[in-house]
mmCIF file of C-alpha atoms in Angstrom:
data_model
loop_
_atom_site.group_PDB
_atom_site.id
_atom_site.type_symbol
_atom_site.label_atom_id
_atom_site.label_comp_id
_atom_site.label_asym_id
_atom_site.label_seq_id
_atom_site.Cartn_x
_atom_site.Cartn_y
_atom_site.Cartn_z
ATOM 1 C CA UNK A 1 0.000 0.000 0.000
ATOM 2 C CA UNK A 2 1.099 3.566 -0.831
ATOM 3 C CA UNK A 3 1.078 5.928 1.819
ATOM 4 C CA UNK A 4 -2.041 8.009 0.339
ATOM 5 C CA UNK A 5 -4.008 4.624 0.567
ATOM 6 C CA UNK A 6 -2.792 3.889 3.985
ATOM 7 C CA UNK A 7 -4.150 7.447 4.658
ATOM 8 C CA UNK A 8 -7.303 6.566 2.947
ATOM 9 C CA UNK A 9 -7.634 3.335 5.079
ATOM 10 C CA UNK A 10 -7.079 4.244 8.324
ATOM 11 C CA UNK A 11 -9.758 7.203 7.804
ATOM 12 C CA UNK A 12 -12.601 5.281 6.388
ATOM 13 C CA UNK A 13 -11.515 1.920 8.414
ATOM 14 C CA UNK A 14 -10.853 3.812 11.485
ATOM 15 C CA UNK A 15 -14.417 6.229 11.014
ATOM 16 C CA UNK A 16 -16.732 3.753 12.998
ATOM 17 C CA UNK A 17 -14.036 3.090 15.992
ATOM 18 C CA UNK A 18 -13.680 7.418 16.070
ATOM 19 C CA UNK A 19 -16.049 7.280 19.501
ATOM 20 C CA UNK A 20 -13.481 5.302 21.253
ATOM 21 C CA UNK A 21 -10.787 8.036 20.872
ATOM 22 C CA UNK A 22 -12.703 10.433 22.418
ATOM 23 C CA UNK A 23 -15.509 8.947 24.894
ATOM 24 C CA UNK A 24 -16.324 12.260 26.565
ATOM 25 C CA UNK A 25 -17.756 12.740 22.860
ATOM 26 C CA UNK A 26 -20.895 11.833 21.538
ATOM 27 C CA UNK A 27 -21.068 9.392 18.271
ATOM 28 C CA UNK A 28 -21.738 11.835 15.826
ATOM 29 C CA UNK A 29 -19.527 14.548 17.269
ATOM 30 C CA UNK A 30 -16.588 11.880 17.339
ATOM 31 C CA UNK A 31 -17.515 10.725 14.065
ATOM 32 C CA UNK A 32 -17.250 14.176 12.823
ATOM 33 C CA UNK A 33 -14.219 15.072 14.630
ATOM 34 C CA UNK A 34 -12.506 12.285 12.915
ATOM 35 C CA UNK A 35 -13.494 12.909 9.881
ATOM 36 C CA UNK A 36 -12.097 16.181 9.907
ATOM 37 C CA UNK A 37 -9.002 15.742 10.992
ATOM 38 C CA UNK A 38 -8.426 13.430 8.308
ATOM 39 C CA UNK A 39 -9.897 15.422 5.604
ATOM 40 C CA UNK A 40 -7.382 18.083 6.576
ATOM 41 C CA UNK A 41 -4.674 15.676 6.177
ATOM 42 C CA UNK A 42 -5.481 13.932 3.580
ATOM 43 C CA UNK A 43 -6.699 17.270 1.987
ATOM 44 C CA UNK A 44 -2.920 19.186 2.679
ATOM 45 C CA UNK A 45 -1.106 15.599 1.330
ATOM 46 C CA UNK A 46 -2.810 16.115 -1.974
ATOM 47 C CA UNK A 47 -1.195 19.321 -3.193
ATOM 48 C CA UNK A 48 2.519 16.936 -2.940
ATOM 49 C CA UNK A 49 0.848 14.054 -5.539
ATOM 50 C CA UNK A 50 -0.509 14.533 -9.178
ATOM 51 C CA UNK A 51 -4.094 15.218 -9.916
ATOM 52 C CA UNK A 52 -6.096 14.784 -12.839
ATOM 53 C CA UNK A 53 -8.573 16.944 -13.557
ATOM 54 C CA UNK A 54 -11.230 14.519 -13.563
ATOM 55 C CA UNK A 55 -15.005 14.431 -15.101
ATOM 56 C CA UNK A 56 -16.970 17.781 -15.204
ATOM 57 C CA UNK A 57 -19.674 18.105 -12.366
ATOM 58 C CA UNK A 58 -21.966 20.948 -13.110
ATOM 59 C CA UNK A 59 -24.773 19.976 -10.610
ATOM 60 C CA UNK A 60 -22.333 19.656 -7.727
ATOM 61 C CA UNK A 61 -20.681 22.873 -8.313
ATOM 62 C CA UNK A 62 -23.976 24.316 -8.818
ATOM 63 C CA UNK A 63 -25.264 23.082 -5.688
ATOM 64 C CA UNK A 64 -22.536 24.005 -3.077
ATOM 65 C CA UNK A 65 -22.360 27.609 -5.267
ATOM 66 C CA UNK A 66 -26.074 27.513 -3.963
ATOM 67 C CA UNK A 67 -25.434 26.392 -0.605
ATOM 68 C CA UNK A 68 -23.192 29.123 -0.504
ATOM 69 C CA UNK A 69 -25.239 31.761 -1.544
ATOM 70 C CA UNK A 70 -28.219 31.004 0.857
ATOM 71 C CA UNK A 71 -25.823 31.074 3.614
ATOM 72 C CA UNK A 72 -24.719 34.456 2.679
ATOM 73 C CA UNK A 73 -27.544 35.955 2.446
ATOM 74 C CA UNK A 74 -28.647 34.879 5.458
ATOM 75 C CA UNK A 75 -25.512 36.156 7.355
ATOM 76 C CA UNK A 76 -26.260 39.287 5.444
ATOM 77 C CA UNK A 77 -29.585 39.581 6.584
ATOM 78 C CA UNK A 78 -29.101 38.482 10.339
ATOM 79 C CA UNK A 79 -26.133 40.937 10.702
ATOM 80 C CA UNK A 80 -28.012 43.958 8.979
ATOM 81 C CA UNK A 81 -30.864 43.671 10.935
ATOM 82 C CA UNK A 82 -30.034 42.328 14.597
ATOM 83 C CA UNK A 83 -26.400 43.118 14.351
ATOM 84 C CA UNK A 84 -24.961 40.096 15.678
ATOM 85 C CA UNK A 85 -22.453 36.908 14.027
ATOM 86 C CA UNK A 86 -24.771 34.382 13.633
ATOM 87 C CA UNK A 87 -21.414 31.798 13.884
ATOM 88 C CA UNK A 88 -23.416 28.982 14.148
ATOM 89 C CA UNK A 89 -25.099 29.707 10.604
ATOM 90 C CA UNK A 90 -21.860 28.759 9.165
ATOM 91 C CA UNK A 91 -21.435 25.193 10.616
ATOM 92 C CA UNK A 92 -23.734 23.782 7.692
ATOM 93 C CA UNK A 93 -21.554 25.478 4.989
ATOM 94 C CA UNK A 94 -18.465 24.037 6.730
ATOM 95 C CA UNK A 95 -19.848 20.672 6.714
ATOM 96 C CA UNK A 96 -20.844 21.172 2.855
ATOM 97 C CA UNK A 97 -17.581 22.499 2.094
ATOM 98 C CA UNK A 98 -16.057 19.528 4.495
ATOM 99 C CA UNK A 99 -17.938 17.192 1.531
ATOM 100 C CA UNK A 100 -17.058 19.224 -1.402
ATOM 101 C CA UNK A 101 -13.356 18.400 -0.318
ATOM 102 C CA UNK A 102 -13.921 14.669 0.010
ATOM 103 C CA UNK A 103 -15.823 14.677 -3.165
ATOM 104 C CA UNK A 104 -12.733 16.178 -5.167
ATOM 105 C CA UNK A 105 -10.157 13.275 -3.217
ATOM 106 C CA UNK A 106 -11.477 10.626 -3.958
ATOM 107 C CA UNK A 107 -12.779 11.995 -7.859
ATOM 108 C CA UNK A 108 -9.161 13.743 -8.550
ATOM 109 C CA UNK A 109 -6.639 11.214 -6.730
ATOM 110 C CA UNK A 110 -7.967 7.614 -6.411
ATOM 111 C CA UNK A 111 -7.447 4.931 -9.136
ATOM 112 C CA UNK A 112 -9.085 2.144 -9.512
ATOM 113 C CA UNK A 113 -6.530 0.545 -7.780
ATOM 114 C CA UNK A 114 -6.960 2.821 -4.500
ATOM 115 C CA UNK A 115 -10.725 2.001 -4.469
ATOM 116 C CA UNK A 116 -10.023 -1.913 -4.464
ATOM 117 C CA UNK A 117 -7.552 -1.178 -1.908
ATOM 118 C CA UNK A 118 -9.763 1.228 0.494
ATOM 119 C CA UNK A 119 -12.727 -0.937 0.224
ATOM 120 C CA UNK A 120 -10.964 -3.644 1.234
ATOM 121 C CA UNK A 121 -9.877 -2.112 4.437
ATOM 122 C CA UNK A 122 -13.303 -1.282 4.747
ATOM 123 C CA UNK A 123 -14.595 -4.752 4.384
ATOM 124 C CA UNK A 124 -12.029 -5.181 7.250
ATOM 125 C CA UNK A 125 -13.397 -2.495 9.486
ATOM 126 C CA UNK A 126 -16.775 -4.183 8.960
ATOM 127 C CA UNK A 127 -15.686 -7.433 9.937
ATOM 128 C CA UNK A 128 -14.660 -5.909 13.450
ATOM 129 C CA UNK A 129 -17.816 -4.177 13.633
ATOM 130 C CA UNK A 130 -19.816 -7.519 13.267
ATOM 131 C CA UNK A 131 -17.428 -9.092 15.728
ATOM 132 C CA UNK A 132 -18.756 -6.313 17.948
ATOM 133 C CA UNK A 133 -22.327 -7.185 17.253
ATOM 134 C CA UNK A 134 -21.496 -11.082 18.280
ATOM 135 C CA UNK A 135 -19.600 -9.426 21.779
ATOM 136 C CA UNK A 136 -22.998 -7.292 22.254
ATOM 137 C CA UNK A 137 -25.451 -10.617 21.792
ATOM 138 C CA UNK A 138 -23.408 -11.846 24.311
ATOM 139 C CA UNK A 139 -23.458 -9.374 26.599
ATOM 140 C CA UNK A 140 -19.860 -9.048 26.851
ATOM 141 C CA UNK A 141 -19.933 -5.157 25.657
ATOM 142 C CA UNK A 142 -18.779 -3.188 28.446
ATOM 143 C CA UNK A 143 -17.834 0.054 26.227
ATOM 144 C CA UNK A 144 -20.798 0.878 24.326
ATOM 145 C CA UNK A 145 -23.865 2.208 25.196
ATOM 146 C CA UNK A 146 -26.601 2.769 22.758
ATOM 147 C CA UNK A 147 -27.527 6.427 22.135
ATOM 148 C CA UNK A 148 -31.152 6.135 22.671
ATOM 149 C CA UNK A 149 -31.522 6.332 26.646
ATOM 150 C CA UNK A 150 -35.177 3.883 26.265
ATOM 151 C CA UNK A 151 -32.762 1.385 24.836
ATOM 152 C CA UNK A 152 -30.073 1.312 27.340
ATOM 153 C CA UNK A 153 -32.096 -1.099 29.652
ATOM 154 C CA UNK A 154 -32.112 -3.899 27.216
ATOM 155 C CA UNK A 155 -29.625 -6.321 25.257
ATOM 156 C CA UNK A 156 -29.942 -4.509 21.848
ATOM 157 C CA UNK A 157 -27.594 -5.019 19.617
ATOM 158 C CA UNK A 158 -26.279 -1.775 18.292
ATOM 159 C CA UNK A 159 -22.376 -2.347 16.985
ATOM 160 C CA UNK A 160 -19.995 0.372 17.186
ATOM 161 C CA UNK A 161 -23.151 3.162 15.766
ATOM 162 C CA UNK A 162 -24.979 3.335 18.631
ATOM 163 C CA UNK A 163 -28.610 2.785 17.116
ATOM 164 C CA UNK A 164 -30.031 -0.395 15.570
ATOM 165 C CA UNK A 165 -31.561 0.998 12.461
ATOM 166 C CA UNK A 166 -28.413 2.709 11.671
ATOM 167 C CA UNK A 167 -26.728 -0.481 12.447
ATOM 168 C CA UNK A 168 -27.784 -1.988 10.156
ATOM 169 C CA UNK A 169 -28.074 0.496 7.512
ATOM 170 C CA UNK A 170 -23.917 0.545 7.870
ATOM 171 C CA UNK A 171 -24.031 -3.228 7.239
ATOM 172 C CA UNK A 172 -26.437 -3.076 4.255
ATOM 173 C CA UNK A 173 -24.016 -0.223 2.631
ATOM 174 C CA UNK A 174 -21.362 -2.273 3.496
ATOM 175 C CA UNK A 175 -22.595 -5.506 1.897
ATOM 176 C CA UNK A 176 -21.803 -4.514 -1.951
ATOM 177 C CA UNK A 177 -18.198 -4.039 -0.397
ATOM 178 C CA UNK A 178 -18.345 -7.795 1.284
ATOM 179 C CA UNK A 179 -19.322 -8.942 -1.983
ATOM 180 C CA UNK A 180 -17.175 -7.130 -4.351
ATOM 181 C CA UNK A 181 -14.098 -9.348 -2.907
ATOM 182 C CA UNK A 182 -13.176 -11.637 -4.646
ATOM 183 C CA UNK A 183 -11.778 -14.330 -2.400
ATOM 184 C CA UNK A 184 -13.886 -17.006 -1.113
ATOM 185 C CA UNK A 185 -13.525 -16.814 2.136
ATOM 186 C CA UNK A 186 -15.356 -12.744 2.066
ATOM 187 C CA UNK A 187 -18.708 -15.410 1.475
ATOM 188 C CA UNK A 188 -19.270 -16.299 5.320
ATOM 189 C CA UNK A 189 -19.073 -12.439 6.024
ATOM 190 C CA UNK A 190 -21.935 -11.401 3.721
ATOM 191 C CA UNK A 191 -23.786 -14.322 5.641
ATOM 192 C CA UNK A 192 -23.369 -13.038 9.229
ATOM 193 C CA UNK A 193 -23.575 -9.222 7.618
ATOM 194 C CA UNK A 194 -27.099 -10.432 5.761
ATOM 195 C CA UNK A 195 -27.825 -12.228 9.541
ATOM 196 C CA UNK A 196 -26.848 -8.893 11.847
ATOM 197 C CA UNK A 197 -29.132 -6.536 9.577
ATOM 198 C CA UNK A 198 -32.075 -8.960 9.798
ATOM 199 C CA UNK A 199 -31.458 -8.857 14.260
ATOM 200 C CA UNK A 200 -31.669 -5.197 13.501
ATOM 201 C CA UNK A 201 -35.327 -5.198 12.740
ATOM 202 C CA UNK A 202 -34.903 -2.154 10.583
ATOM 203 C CA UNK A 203 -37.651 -2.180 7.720
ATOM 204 C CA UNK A 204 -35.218 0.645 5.993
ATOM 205 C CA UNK A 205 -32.222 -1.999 6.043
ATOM 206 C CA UNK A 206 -33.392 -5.283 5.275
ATOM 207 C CA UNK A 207 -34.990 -3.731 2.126
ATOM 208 C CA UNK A 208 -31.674 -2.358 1.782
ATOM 209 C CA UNK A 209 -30.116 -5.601 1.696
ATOM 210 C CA UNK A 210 -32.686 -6.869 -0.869
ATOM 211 C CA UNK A 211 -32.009 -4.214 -2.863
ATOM 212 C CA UNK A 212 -28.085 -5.135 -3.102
ATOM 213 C CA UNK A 213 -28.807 -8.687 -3.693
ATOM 214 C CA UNK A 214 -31.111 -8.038 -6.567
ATOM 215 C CA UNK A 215 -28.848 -5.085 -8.154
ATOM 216 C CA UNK A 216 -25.820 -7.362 -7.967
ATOM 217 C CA UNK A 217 -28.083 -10.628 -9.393
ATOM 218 C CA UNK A 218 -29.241 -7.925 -12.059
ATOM 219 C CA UNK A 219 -25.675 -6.916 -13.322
ATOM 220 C CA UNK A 220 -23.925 -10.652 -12.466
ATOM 221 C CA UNK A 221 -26.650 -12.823 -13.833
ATOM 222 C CA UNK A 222 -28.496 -10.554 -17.327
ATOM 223 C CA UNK A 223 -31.484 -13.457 -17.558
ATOM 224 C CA UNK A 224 -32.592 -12.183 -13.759
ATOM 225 C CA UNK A 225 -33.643 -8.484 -14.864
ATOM 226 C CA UNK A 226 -36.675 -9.265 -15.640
ATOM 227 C CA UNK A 227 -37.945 -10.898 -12.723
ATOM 228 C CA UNK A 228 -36.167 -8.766 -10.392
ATOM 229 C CA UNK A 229 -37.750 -5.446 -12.368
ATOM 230 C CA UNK A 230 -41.508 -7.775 -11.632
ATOM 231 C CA UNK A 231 -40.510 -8.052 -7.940
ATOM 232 C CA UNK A 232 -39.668 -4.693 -7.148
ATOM 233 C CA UNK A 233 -42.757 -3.425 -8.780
ATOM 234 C CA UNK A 234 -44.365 -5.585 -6.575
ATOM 235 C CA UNK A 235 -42.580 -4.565 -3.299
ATOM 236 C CA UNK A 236 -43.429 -1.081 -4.718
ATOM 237 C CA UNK A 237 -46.865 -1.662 -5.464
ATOM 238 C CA UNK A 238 -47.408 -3.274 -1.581
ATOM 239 C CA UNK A 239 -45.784 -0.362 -0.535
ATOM 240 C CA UNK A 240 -48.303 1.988 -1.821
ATOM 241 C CA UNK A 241 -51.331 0.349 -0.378
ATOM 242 C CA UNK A 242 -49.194 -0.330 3.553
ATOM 243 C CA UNK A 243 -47.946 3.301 4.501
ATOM 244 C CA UNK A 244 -47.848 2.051 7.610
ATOM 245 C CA UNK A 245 -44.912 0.528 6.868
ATOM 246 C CA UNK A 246 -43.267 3.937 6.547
ATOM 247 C CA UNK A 247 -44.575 5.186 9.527
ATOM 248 C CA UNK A 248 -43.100 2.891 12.568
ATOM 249 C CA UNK A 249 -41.861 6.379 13.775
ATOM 250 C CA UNK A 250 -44.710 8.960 13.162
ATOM 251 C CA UNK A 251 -43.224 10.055 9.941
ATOM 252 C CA UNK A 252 -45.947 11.094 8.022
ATOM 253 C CA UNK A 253 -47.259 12.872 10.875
ATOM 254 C CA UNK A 254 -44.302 14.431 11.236
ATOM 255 C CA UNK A 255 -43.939 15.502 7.128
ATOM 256 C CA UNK A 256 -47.220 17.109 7.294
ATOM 257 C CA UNK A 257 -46.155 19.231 9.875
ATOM 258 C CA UNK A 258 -43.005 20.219 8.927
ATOM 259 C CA UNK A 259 -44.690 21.284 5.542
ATOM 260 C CA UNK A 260 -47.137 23.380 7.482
ATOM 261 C CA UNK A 261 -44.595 24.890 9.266
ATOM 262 C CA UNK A 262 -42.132 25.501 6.263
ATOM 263 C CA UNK A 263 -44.311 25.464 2.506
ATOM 264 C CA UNK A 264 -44.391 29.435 2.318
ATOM 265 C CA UNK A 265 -40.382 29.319 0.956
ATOM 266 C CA UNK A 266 -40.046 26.191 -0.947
ATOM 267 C CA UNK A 267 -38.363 28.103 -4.062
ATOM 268 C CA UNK A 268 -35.251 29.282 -2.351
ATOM 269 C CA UNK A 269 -35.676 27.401 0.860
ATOM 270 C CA UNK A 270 -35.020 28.353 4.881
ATOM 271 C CA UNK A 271 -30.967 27.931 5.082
ATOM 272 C CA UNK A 272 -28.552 25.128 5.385
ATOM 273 C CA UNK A 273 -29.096 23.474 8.747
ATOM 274 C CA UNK A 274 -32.487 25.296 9.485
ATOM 275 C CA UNK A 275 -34.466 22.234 10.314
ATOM 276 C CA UNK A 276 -31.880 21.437 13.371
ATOM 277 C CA UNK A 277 -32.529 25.085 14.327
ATOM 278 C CA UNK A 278 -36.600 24.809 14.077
ATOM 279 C CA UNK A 279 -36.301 21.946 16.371
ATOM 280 C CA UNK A 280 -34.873 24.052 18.953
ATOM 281 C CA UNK A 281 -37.548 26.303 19.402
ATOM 282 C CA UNK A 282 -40.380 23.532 19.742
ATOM 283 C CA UNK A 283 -41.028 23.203 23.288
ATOM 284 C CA UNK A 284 -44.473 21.252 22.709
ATOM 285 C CA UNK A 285 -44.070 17.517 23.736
ATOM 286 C CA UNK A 286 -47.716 17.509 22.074
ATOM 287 C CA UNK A 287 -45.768 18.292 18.861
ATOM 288 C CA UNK A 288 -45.411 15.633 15.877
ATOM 289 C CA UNK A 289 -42.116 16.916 15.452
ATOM 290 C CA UNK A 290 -41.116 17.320 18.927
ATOM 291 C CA UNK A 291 -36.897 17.299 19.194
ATOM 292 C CA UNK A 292 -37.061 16.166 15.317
ATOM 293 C CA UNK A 293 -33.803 17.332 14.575
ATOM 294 C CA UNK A 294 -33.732 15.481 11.381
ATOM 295 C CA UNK A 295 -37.194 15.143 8.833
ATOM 296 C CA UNK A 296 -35.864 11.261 8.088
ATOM 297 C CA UNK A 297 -36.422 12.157 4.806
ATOM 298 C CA UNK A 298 -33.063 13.456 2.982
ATOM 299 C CA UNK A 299 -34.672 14.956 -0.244
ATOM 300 C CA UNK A 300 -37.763 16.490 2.047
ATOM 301 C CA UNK A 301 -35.184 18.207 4.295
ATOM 302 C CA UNK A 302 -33.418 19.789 0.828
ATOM 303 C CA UNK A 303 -36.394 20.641 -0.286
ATOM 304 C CA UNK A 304 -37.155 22.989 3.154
ATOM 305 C CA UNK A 305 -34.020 23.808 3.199
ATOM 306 C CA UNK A 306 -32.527 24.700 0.239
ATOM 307 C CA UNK A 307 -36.023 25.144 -1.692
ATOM 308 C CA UNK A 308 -36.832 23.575 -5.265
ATOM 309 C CA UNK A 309 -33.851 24.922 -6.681
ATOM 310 C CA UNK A 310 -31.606 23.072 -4.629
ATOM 311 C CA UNK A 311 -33.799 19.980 -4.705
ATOM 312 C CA UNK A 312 -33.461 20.354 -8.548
ATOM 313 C CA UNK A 313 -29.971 20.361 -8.407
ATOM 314 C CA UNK A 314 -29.602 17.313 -6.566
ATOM 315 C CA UNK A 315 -32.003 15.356 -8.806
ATOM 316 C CA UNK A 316 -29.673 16.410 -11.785
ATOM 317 C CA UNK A 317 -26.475 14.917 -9.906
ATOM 318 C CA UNK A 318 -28.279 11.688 -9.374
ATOM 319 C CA UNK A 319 -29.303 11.770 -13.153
ATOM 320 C CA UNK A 320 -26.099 12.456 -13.921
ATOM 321 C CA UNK A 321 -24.652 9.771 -11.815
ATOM 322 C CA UNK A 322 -26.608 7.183 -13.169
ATOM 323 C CA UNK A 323 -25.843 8.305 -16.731
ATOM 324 C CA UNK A 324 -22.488 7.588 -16.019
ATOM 325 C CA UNK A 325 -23.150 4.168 -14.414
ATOM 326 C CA UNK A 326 -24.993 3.265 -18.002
ATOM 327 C CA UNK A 327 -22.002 3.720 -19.447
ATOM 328 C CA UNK A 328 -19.490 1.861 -17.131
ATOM 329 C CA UNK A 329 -21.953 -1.118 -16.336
ATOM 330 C CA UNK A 330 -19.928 -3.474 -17.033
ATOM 331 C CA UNK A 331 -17.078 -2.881 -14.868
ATOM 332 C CA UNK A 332 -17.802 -4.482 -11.631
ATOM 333 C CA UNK A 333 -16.138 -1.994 -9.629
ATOM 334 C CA UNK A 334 -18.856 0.508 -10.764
ATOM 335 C CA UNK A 335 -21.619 -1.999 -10.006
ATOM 336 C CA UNK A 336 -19.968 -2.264 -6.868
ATOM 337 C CA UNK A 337 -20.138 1.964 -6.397
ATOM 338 C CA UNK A 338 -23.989 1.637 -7.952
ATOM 339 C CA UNK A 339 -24.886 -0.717 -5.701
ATOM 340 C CA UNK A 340 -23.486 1.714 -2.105
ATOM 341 C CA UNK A 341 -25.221 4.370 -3.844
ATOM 342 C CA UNK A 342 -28.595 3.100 -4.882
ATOM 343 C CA UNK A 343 -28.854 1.711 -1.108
ATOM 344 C CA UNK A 344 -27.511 5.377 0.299
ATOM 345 C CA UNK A 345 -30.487 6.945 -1.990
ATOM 346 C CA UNK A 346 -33.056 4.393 -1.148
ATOM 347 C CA UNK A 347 -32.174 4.680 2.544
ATOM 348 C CA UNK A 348 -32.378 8.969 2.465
ATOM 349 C CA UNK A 349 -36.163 8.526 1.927
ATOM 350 C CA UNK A 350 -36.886 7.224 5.012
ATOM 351 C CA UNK A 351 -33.707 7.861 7.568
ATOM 352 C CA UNK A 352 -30.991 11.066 7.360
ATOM 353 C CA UNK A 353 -27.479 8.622 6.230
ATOM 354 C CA UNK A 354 -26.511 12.039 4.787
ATOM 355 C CA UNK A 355 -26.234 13.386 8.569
ATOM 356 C CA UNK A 356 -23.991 10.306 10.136
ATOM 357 C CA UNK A 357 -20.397 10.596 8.925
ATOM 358 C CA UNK A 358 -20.002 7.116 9.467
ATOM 359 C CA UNK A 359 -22.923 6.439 6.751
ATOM 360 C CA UNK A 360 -22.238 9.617 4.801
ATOM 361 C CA UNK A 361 -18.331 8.610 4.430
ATOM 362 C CA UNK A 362 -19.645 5.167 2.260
ATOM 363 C CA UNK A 363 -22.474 7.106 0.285
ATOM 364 C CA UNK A 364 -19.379 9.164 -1.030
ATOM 365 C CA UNK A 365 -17.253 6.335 -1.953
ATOM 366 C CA UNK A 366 -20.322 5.012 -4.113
ATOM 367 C CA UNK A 367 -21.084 8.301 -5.409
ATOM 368 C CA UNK A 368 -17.506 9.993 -6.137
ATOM 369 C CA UNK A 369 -15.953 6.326 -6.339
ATOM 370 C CA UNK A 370 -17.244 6.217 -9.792
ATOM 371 C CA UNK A 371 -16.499 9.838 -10.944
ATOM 372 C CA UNK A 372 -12.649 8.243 -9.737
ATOM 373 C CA UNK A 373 -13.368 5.413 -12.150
ATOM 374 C CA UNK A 374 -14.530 6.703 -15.085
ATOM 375 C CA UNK A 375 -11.832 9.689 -14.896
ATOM 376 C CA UNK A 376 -9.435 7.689 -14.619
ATOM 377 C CA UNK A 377 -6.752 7.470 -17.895
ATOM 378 C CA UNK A 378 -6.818 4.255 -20.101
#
């Protein structure tokens, strides 16, 4: 391994093992901490190696030019009139721009080579994680606490993420990694992986995990497709008429309410980060959205936030994503990539992986891992 991908590796391998560096921390401030500090270093390494100048990205630029711009303004506008820093306005730009930087790593400096490699150690990091899972049914975890006080009273298996749903939601994007190697031993993994995010009990995952197995059966075995295309309409269909299955947590409730509250600026959208603010102010325990500080519905949450123009944006960087995919299908390190990504998508209608570094981190390799891929020189 070259020193960039030992870099690489101990950043994405060491991401869900960040709380344990820092206990005094919470998981997603640890988590965040971590992933900072390494996209600093990683970041100030890169000026020292070659760069290509990799595939155009006009919907990305566009969107973090937008980001920007909202942010602005609302500095503008808060300084103007009650003449005060609003400092914490600019934590969601830093996060953005915290992405943006990631985004340009992995799409300007990895080969194809470097993703095989990184993934790898990720496969790795997951294998510890399960092993954690197995200590936890066991009761043997005396470092790890799950984040949700209601669950602390009970065995629950939880991993190094502190939450079963997002548990296993890190095991279901980590399954295309599992089975993207290619030795045969990686098999009995993707077994206890497929067996930890069914002991989850997250609806969200175990479709997730579906989802992988049918995308990989799609791509691996062609005479499949059409079956698979019959099932998922299915699933979809049953979907459709159960809403109930969407709703373990009050989330439509919750939807309605936050459109109430927010559908007089859905052009330009409330600010980067605004939904975490409106969930300070709600004191009403009566309230559908009561300490909500996420809508657990990623393309909802753009939409209040950064309006139908932002929204837009991001619909044209999935579109363009995918176009990209048609065209590199048959590579099975960009199924691989698909597959993280369609699960990462599929999982941000229903739960916020976009707001968890440690889910965020492998929704990035599956988005920008391909941009790497198809940029990279023949």
């Amino acid at each position: 391994m070259r020193i960039r991908e030992v870099g690489w590796a101990l950043f994405l391998a060491g991401l869900p093992f960040a709380h344990f560096l820092w206990p005094k921390l919470d998981l997603s401030h640890a988590q965040a901490t971590w992933s900072a500090l390494w996209l600093a270093i990683l970041w100030a390494a890169s000026f020292g190696q070659p760069q290509r100048l990799g595939v155009p990205n006009r919907p990305l630029g566009l969107w973090i030019g937008w980001v920007a711009l909202t942010t602005w303004w609302a500095w503008l506008q808060t300084v103007l009139i009650k003449e005060v820093y609003p400092t914490p306005l600019l934590m969601g730009l830093v996060h953005a721009m915290l992405l943006v930087i990631f985004y340009q790593l992995i799409a300007q400096t990895w080969t194809v080579k470097t993703l095989q490699e990184v993934c790898r150690w990720i496969a790795r990091a997951c294998l510890v994680v399960m092993g954690y899972c197995l200590l936890q049914m066991a009761n043997l975890d005396q470092f790890l606490n799950s984040i949700d006080t209601d669950l602390r009273a009970h065995d629950v298996v939880v991993g190094t993420i502190g939450n079963p749903s997002q548990l296993g939601l890190y095991l279901a994007l980590c399954l295309p990694v599992l089975l993207a190697q290619p030795a045969m031993r990686w098999r009995w993994a993707v077994g206890l992986c497929v067996g930890l995010v069914l002991l989850t009990k997250s609806a969200v995952a175990v479709v997730s995990g579906f989802l992988v197995f049918g995308w990989w059966a799609c791509w691996q075995k062609p005479r499949w497709r059409m079956p698979l295309a019959v099932a998922v309409s299915l699933g979809f269909l049953w979907v459709c008429v159960h809403l109930s299955f969407l709703n373990p947590s009050g989330r439509l409730d919750a939807w309605q309410e936050f459109y109430r509250l927010t559908k007089s600026r859905l052009i330009t959208g409330w600010g980067f980060g605004f939904v975490y603010h409106l969930s300070t102010t709600i004191s009403d325990r009566a309230s559908p959205i009561f300490q909500w500080r996420h809508v657990h519905n990623a393309y909802f949450q753009t939409l209040i936030e950064l309006g139908v123009v932002g929204l837009g944006l991001v619909g044209w960087a999935i579109a363009r994503y995918w176009k990209l995919f048609w065209q590199h299908r048959r590579v099975p390190v960009a199924v691989m990539c698909s597959a993280i990504f369609l699960v990462f998508l599929f999982s941000s209608a229903l739960n916020f992986p976009d707001h968890r570094w440690v889910l965020g981190s492998l929704g990035m390799v599956g988005y920008a891992g391909l941009f790497a891929l198809v940029g990279e020189p023949c």
